[in-house]
Each structure stands twice: as C-alpha cells, then as structure tokens.
Coordinates of C-alpha atoms in Angstrom, one line a residue:
Chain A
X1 CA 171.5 -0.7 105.8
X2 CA 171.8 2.6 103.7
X3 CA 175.5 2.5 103.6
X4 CA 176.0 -1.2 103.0
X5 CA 173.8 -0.3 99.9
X6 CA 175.7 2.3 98.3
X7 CA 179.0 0.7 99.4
X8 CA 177.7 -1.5 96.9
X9 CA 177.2 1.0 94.2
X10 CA 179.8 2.6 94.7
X11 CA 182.5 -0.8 94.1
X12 CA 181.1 -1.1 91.0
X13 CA 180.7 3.3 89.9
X14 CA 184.1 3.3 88.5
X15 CA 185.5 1.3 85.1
X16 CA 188.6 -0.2 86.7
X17 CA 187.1 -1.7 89.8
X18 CA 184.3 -3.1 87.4
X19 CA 187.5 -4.5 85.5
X20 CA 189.2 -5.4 88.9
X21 CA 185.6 -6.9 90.1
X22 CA 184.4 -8.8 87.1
X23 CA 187.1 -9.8 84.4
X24 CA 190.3 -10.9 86.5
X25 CA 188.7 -13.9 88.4
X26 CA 186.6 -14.5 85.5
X27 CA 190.0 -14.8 83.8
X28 CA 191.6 -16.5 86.6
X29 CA 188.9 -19.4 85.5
X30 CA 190.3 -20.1 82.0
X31 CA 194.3 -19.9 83.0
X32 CA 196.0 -23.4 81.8
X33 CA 197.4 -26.1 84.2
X34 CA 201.0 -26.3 85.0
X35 CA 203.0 -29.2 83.9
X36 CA 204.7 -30.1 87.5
X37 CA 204.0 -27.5 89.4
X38 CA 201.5 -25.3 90.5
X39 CA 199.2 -28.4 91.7
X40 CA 195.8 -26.8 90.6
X41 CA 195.4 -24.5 87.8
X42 CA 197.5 -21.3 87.3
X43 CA 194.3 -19.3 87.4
X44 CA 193.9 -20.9 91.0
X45 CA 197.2 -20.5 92.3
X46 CA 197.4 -16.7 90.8
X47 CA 194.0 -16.0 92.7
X48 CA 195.2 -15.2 95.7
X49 CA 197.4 -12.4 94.2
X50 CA 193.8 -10.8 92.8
X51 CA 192.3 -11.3 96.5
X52 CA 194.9 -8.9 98.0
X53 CA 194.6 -6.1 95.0
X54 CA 191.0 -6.5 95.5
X55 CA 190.9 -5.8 99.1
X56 CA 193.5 -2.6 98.9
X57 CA 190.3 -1.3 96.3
X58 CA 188.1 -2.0 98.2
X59 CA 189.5 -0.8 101.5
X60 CA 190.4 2.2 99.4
X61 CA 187.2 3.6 99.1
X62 CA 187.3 4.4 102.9
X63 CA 190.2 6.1 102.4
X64 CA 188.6 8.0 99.8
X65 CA 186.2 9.1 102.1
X66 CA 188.7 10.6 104.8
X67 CA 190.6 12.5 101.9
X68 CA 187.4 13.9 100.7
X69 CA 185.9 14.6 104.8
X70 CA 183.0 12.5 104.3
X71 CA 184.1 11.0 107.7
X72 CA 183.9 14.4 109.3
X73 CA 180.4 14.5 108.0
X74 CA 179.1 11.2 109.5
X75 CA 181.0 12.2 112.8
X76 CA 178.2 14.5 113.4
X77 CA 175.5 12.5 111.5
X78 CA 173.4 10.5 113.8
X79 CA 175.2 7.1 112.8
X80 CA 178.0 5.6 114.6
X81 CA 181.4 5.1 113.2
X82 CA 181.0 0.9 114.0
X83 CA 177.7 1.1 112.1
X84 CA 179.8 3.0 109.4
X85 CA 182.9 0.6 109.1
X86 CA 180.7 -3.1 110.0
X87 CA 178.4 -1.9 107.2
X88 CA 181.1 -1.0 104.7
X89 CA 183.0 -4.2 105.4
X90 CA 180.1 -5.9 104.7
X91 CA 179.5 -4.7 101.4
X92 CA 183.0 -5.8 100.2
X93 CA 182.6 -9.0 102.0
X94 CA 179.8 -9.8 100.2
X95 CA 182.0 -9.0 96.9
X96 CA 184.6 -11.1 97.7
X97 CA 182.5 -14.3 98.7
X98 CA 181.1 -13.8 95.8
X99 CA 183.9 -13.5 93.6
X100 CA 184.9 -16.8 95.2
X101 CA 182.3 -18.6 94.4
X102 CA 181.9 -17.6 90.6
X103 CA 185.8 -18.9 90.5
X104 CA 185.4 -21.7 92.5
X105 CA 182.3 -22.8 90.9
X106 CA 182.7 -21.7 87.5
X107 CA 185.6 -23.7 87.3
X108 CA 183.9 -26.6 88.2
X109 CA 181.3 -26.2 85.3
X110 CA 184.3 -25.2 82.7
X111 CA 185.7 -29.1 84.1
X112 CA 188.9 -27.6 85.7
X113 CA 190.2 -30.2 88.2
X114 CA 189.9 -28.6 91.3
X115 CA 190.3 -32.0 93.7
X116 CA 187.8 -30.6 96.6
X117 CA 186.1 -27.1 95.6
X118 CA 184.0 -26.8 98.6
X119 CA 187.5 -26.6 100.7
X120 CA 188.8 -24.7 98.2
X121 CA 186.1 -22.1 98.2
X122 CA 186.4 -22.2 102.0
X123 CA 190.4 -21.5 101.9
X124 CA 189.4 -18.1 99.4
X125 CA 187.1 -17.2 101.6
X126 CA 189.1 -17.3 104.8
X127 CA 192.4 -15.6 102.2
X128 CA 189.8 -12.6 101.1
X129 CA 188.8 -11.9 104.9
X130 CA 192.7 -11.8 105.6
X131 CA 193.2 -9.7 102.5
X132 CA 190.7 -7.0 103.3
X133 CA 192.0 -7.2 107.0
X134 CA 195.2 -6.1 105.9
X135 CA 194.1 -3.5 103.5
X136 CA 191.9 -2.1 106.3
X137 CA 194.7 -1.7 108.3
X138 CA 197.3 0.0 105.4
X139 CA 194.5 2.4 104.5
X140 CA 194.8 3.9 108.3
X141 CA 198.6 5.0 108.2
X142 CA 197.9 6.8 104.8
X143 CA 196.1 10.0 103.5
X144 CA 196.1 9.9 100.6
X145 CA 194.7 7.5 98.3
X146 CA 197.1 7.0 95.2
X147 CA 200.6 6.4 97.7
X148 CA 198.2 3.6 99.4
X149 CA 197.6 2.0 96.6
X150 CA 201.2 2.6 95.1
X151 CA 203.1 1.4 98.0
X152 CA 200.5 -1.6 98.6
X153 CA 201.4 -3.1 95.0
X154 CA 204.6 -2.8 95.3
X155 CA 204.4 -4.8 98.9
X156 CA 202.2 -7.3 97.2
X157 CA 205.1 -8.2 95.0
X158 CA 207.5 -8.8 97.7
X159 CA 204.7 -11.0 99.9
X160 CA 203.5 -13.1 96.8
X161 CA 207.2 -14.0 95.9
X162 CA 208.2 -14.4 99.4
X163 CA 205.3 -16.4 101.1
X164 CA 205.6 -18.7 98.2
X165 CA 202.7 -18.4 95.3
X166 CA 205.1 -17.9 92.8
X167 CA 207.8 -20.0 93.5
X168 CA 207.5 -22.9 95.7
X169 CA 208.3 -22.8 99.2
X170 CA 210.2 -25.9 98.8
X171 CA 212.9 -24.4 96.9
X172 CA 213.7 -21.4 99.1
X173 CA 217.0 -21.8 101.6
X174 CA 216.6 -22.5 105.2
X175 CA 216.4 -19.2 106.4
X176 CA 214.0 -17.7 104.1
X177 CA 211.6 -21.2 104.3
X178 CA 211.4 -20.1 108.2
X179 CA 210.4 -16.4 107.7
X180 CA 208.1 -17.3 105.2
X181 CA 205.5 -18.7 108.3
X182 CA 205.1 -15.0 109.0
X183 CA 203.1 -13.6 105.9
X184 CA 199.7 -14.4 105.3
X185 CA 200.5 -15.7 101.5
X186 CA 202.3 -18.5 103.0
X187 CA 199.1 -19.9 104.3
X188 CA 197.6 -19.9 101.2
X189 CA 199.9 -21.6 99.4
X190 CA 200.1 -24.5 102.0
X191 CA 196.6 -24.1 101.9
X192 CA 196.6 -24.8 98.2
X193 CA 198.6 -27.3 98.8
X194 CA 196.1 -29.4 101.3
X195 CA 193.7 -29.0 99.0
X196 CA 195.4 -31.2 96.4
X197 CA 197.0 -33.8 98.9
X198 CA 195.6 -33.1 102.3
X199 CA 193.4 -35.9 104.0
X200 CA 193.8 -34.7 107.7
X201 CA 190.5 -32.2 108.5
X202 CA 192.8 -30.9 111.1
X203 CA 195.6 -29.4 109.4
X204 CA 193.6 -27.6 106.7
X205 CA 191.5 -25.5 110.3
X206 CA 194.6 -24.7 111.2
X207 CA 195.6 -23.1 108.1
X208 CA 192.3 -21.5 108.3
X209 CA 192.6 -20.6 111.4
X210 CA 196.0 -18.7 111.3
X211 CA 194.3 -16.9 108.1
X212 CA 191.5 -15.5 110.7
X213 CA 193.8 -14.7 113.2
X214 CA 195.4 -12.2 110.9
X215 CA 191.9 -10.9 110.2
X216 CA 191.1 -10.6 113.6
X217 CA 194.7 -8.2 114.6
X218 CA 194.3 -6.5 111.8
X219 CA 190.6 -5.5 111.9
X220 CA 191.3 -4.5 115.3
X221 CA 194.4 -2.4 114.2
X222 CA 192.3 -0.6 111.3
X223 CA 189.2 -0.4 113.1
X224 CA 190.1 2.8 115.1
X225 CA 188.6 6.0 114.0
X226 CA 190.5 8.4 112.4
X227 CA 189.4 11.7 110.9
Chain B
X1 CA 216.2 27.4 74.8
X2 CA 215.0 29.1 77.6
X3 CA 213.8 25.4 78.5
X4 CA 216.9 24.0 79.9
X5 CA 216.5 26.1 82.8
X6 CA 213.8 23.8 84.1
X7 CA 215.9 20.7 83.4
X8 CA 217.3 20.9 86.7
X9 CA 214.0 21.2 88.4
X10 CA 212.9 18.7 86.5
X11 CA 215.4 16.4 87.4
X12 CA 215.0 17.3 91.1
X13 CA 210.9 16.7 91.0
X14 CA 212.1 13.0 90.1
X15 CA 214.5 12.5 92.2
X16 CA 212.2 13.2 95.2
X17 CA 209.1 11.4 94.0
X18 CA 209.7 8.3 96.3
X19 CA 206.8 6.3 95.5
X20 CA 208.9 6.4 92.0
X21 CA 211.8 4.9 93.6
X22 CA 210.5 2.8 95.8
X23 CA 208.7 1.1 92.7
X24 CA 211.2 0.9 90.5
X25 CA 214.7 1.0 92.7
X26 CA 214.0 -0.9 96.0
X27 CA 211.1 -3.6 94.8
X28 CA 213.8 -4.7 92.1
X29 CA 216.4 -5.0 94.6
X30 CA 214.4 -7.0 96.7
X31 CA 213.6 -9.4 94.0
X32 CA 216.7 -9.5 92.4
X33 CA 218.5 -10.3 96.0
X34 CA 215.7 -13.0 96.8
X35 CA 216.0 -14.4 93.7
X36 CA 219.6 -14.8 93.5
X37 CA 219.5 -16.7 97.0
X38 CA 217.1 -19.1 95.6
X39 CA 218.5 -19.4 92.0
X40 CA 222.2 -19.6 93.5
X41 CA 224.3 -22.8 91.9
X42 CA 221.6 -23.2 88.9
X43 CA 223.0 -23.2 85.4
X44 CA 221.0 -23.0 82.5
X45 CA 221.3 -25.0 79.0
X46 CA 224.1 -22.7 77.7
X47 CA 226.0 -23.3 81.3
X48 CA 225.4 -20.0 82.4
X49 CA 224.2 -18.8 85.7
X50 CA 220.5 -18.7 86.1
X51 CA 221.1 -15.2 88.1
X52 CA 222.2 -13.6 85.4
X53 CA 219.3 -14.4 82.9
X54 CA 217.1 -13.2 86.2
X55 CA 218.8 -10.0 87.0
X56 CA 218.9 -8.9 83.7
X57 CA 215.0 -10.0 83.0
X58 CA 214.7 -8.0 86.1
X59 CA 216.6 -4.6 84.8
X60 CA 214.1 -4.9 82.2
X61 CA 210.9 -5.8 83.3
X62 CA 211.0 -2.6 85.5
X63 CA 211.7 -0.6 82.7
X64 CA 208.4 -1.5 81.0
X65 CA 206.9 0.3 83.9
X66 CA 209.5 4.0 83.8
X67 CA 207.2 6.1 81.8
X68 CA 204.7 6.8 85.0
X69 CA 206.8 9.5 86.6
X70 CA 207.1 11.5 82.6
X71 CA 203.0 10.8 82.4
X72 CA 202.3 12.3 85.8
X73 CA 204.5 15.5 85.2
X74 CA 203.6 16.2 81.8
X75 CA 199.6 15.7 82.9
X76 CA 199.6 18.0 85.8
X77 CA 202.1 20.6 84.0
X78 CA 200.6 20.9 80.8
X79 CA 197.0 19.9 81.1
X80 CA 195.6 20.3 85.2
X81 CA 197.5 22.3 87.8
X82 CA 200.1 24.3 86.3
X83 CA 198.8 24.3 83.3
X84 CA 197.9 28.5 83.6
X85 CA 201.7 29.1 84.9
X86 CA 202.9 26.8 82.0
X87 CA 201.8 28.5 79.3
X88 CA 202.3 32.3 80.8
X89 CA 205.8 31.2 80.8
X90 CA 208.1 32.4 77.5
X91 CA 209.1 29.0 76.7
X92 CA 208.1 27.1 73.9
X93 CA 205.8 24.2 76.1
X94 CA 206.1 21.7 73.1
X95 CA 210.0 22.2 73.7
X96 CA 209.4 21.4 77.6
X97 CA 207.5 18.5 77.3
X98 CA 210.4 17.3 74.9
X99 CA 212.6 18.4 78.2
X100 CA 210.7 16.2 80.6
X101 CA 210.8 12.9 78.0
X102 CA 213.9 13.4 77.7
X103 CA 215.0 14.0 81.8
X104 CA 212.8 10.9 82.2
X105 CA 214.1 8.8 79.6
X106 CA 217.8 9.8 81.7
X107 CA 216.4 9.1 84.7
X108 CA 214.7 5.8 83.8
X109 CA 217.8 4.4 82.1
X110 CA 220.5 5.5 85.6
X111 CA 217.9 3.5 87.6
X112 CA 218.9 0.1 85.1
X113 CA 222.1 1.1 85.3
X114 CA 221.9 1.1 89.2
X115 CA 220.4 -2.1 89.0
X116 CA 223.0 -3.3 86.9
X117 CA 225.6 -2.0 89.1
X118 CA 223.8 -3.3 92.3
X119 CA 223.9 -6.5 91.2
X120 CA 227.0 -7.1 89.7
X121 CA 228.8 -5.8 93.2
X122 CA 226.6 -7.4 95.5
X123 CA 225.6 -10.5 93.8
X124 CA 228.3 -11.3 91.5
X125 CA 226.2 -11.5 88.6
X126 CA 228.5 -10.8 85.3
X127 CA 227.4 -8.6 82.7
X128 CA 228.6 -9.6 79.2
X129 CA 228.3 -6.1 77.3
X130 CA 227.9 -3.2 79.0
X131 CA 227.4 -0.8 76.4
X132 CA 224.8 -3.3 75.1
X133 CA 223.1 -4.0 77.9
X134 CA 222.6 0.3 78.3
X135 CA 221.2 0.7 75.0
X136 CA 219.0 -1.7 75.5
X137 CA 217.9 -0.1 78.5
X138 CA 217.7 2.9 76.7
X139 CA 214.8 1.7 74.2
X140 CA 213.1 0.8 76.5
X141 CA 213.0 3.4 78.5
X142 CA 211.6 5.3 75.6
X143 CA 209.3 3.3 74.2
X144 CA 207.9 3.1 77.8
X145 CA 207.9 6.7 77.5
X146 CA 206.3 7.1 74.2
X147 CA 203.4 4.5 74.9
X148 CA 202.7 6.4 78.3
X149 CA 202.3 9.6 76.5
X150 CA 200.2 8.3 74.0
X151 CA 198.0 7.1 76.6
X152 CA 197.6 10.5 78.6
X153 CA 197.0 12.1 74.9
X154 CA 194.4 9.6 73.6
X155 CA 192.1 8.9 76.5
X156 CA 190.1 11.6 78.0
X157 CA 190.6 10.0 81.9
X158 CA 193.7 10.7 83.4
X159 CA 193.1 7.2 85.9
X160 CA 192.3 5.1 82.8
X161 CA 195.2 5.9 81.3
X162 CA 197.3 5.5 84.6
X163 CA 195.5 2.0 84.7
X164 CA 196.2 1.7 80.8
X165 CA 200.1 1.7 81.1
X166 CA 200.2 0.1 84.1
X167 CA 198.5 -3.0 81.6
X168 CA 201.4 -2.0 79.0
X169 CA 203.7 -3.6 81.7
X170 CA 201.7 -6.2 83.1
X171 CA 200.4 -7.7 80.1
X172 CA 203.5 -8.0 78.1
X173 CA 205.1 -9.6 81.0
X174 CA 202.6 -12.0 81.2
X175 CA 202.7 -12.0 77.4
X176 CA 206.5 -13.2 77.3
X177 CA 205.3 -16.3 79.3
X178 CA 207.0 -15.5 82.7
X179 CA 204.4 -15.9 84.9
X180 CA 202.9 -18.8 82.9
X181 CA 202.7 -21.0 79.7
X182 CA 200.6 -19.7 77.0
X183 CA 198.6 -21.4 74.8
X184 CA 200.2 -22.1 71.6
X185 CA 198.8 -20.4 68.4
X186 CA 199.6 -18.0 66.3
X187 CA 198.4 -14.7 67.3
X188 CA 200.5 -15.6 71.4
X189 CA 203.4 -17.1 69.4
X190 CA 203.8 -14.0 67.6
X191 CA 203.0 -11.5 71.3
X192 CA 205.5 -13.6 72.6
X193 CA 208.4 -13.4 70.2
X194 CA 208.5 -10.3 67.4
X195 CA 205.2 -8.6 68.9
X196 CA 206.8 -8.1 72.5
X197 CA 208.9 -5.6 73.7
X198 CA 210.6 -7.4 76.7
X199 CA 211.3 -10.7 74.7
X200 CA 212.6 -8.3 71.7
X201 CA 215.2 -7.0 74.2
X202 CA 215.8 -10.2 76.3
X203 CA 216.5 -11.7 72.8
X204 CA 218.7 -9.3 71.9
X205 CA 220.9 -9.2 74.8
X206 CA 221.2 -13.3 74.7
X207 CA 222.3 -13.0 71.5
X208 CA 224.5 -10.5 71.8
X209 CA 226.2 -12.7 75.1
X210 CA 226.4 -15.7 72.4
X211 CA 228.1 -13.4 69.7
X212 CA 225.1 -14.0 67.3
X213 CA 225.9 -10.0 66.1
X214 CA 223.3 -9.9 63.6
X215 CA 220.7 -11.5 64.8
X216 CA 220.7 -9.4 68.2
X217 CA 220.9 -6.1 66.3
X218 CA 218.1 -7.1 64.0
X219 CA 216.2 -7.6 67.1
X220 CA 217.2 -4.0 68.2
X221 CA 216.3 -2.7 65.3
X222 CA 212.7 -3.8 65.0
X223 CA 212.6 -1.9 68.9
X224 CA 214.0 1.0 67.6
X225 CA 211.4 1.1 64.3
X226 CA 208.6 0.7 66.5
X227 CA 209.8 3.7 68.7
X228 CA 210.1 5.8 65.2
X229 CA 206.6 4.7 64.0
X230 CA 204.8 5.3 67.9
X231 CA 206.8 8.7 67.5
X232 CA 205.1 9.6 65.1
X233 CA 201.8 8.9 66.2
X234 CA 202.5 10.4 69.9
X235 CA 203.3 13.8 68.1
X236 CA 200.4 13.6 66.4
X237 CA 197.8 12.6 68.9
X238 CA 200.2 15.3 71.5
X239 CA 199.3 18.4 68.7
X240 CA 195.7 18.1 69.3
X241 CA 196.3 18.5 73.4
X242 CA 199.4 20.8 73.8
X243 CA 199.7 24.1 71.9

C-alpha cells in the first residue's frame, strides 16, 4: 500500500488542493436555505459542483505523473499498472467519502435540515465515484496538466447548468428536459430531489444506479495504460 | 518605440491561445444561447426582457475573468522563459509590458463586443446604448487586467496567483448574489452594491437603459477611480519585479 500512502500525501502537498480539500465543503455546510427553491440548503445543492472540481484534482495528479514520466518509471518497476491506478483511486476515494461525510454530518450537528442524511450521504457518495470516473477518463485524452484542468472547468459550467443544479429542470423546454437524462448532473439533482420528497426505496437505487453505471464506462475508458 | 513591433505578435499569441477562447468566447455562447431558451417570454419588473438583463450579466461576468491570457504572457516573458531574450532585446521591457496590457485589454474588450454582437443577431436581444455598454466593457477589462498583474507581482507562486484571480472572478460573482442570497449585514451589503465590480457596472448600464444619467455615470466613475488607485499600486509593486 506504498502508493495509496503517498497518494495521500501528496492530495494534501500543495495549498490549493488543501483549500479545494478542506474549506469548500466545509463552506458548502454554512450556505443559507433557499426561499422556494433549491429544496435543501444552497451549500447542498452547490456540492455537487465541488465533487466534480474535486475529482478533475484529484485525477490530475495522474496526469501529473505522465507529464513528468513517473509512469515510464513504474513501467519497469516491479509493480503493475492495476496495482498503480486501484491504489491511487483509492486514495482519492477515501478523500471524497470523507469529504461527504464531514458535509453530510456536519450539517446535521450545525441543525441544517437535511430530511434523510444517511440517503443523502449515500447519493454524494455514488456522485463523487461518478465524478472521479469522469475525471479519470478526461485526464487520458490530455498531456498536459493545465489545458485538462482549463477545458474541464469550462465543461463543468455547461453540465451544472444543463443537467439542472442551477436552474431547475422543470423549467427547461421540452427538448432540452430530454437531453438533460444524458449527463451525470441530472441524476443528482433528481437525486436531490428524492431526498426531500421521495418515499419509494426503488427510485432513489435507480438513480444510484445510473450514477455507477457512468463510473463503471468510464473507469473502464480511463483505465488503459498510457505512457 | 521599437515596442510596437511586437504588438502584432502579441496580438497573434492571443489570438491562437484556444484554451483562451474557448473560456471566454464559446462557454458564454453556450450559456447565453441556453439561457435565452429557458428565459424566453419572461419580463422583468420594468417590462423588459429577462434575456437582456442575462446576456448582458453574461458579457460581463466573463470579463471579470480577461486578465489570465495578459498574466500568462507577461509571467513567462518577463520573469521565466523568455525572460534572457527579453531583456537582450533594445526595447524598453517596462514599455512592452505596457504593450501586452494594452493588446489584452483590446482583445478582452472585441471578445464583449462579439458577445454583444452574437447575441443581438442570433437571439434578438436589444442593446440600449452601445457606446455605453463598450465602455463599460472597457473598465472592466482593465481593472481585470490591473488586479491580475498585481497578483503575479505580489505573490511569489506563479499557481497561487493563477488560483488568486481566478477567486477575483468567482467570488465577486458570488458576492453580487447570483448564485445565491447573502446574508444581510453590513460588510455583504456593501460587497454587493459599491464594493463590487460587476454590480458597479450592471448598475450602471441599468441606469443608463432607464435614462438615470447621473446616477449611472457616478457609478462609472467610482470604477474608473478604483482603476486609477490599483494603478498606482500595480506600478509600484511591478518596479520591484521588472527593470
């Protein structure tokens, strides 16, 4: 487990992703409620947003590794590329559940009212896996670190308005309410949205569900080894 | 003024840096568009189209984030990789940084006025005052500018100060209340009214559409002071660093 432990370090080396890591969610936690709509807390409905820059910094650090030919390195080091990328996932796994909980449950102790915060926590967890999933897969088109993350952020606008964290799906025309299915923030949102109203167990493991199945293709798609 | 021979490289290095244009042309258009299909048919209080206000917080939202490209060039020109070349050169450097504000400031302000174009042909949405509207633009461009150089001067890392004016833009976005309500108290009212760039300039373009003359300018004015002031302070944090 040597480089699920300095996977670990090295998430928290830098000042921004200590920033990234630490005071957004905490932030997230202290955000006011909405008068008629978002349903839960601004902080809670803005999360998700957080989750997917978290992930692209996160997944970054793999690129990093590629630019710098620390991959070419371990090709020939007696460790496998699987043992490399399971152990490294990992690690940033073990950051985002984290993060989760200290939001989840940290709004619960600041009296936030969160309707059912073990689902909730659930749904952030399934939404960080996604997340990470994604960014796993954007990081193996690029080279170089900085367009990543440029290009990334500005997608992240364009899925956050789209899939409906912003503005409510409710409101978009016809056409757009359809193609909204497709992106991963949609889920979210109607997770979000189970969480306040839902009562049928069913509908909220389908929306988990589909959030896992876009971990699983896109694990898969970023899982190949490139040097 | 051997220096204006660069402009037009200058202007070329910007024109190709896509990651430029893809943040601050294309993800605007994509808003603005999807916006504008949502927002279509609602009128605000005043009875004008909702678009409009949107397209025009839009223009200037992105505008908080134009001084990036100026930041990048003058970091790697003047203080990392051409640095050597720079100052072998027989050109006054302090004169070609001036060059670079100054081709960014241009280049910041014909991607508004894109913007502005883009939306008034494809969506219909009516500007008021042009001439305003661009001089608006124009301050704050600058001051986007200014605070990004004062940034790369003041603060030794060049990726803290990438992530510091990338906060510049974020937070006073989220300071004018767009994303979310504030709380109410004295020190937000004030970062969300006089103390804010964006609102400064989203005031004063309102008020100029409801031929409140004064009141718009004096908003305008208080922009263009604080550009003097910061100025002052970016030449003197930039003597310490360039020449």
């Amino acid at each position: 487990m040597t480089v699920f432990k300095f996977a670990l370090k090295r998430s928290f080396s830098n000042i921004a992703n200590l920033v990234f890591l630490t005071l957004f969610p905490v932030a997230c936690i202290f955000l006011p409620r909405g008068e008629e709509w978002p349903f839960l807390p601004y902080g809670y409905q803005y999360f998700g947003i957080i989750i997917l820059f978290i992930g692209i910094r996160l997944a970054a650090i793999i690129l990093e590794d590629r630019e710098k030919g620390v991959v070419k390195r371990l090709a020939v080091a007696p460790i496998s590329h699987f043992n490399y990328l399971s152990q490294n996932l990992l690690a940033y796994s073990v950051i985002l559940i984290l993060q989760c909980a200290i939001v989840v449950y940290g709004g619960v102790l600041f009296g936030q009212e969160l309707y059912q915060p073990g689902w909730l926590f659930l749904l952030y967890v399934s939404f960080s896996f996604a997340s990470l999933a994604i960014a796993l897969a954007w990081i193996s088109i690029y080279r170089k670190k900085d367009v990543a993350f440029l290009i990334y952020m500005s997608l992240i606008f364009i899925v956050v308005v789209l899939g409906g964290l912003i503005i409510p799906v409710e409101m978009f025309p016809d056409l757009l309410k359809r193609m909204a299915v497709i992106l991963p923030t949609y889920w979210l949102g109607q997770g979000l949205n189970w969480v306040v109203f839902g009562e049928e167990i069913l509908d909220f493991l389908i929306i988990n569900g589909v959030l896992w199945l876009y971990t699983i293709v896109f694990v898969v798609i970023g899982s190949t080894r490139k040097i | 003024m051997r220096v204006l021979s660069t402009i037009k490289f200058t202007a070329l290095r910007m024109i190709r840096n896509y990651i430029v244009l893809i943040l601050l042309l294309v993800v605007p258009i994509i808003l603005i568009t999807f916006f504008s299909f949502i927002l279509s048919g609602v009128v605000t209080e005043n009875g004008v189209p909702y678009i409009n206000e949107n397209a025009m917080i839009m223009v200037l939202v992105f505008q908080l984030f134009g001084g990036s490209i100026v930041m990048y060039l003058i970091y790697h020109d003047l203080f990392t990789e051409n640095k050597m070349r720079m100052y072998a050169l027989p050109f006054n450097q302090t004169m070609y940084a001036f060059s670079i504000m100054l081709c960014g400031a241009l280049y910041s302000i014909l991607l508004g006025i894109l913007l502005m174009v883009y939306s008034q042909f494809v969506l219909g949405v009516i500007w008021k005052n042009w001439f305003w509207m661009i001089y608006i633009i124009s301050l704050m461009a600058i001051l986007s500018i200014i605070v990004c150089l004062i940034f790369t001067f003041s603060v030794k890392n060049y990726k803290i100060a990438e992530r510091l004016s990338e906060l510049y833009g974020v937070g006073f976005v989220v300071l004018a209340g767009l994303f979310f309500p504030l709380p109410r108290n004295a020190i937000f009212d004030f970062l969300g009214s006089y103390g804010n760039p964006l609102t400064l300039s989203m005031g004063a373009i309102r008020d100029m559409s409801l031929t409140n003359t004064s009141s718009a300018w004096f908003q305008a004015n208080i922009l263009l002071g604080v550009i003097a002031i910061l100025f002052m302070v970016m030449l003197l944090l930039g003597r310490r660093r360039i020449g």
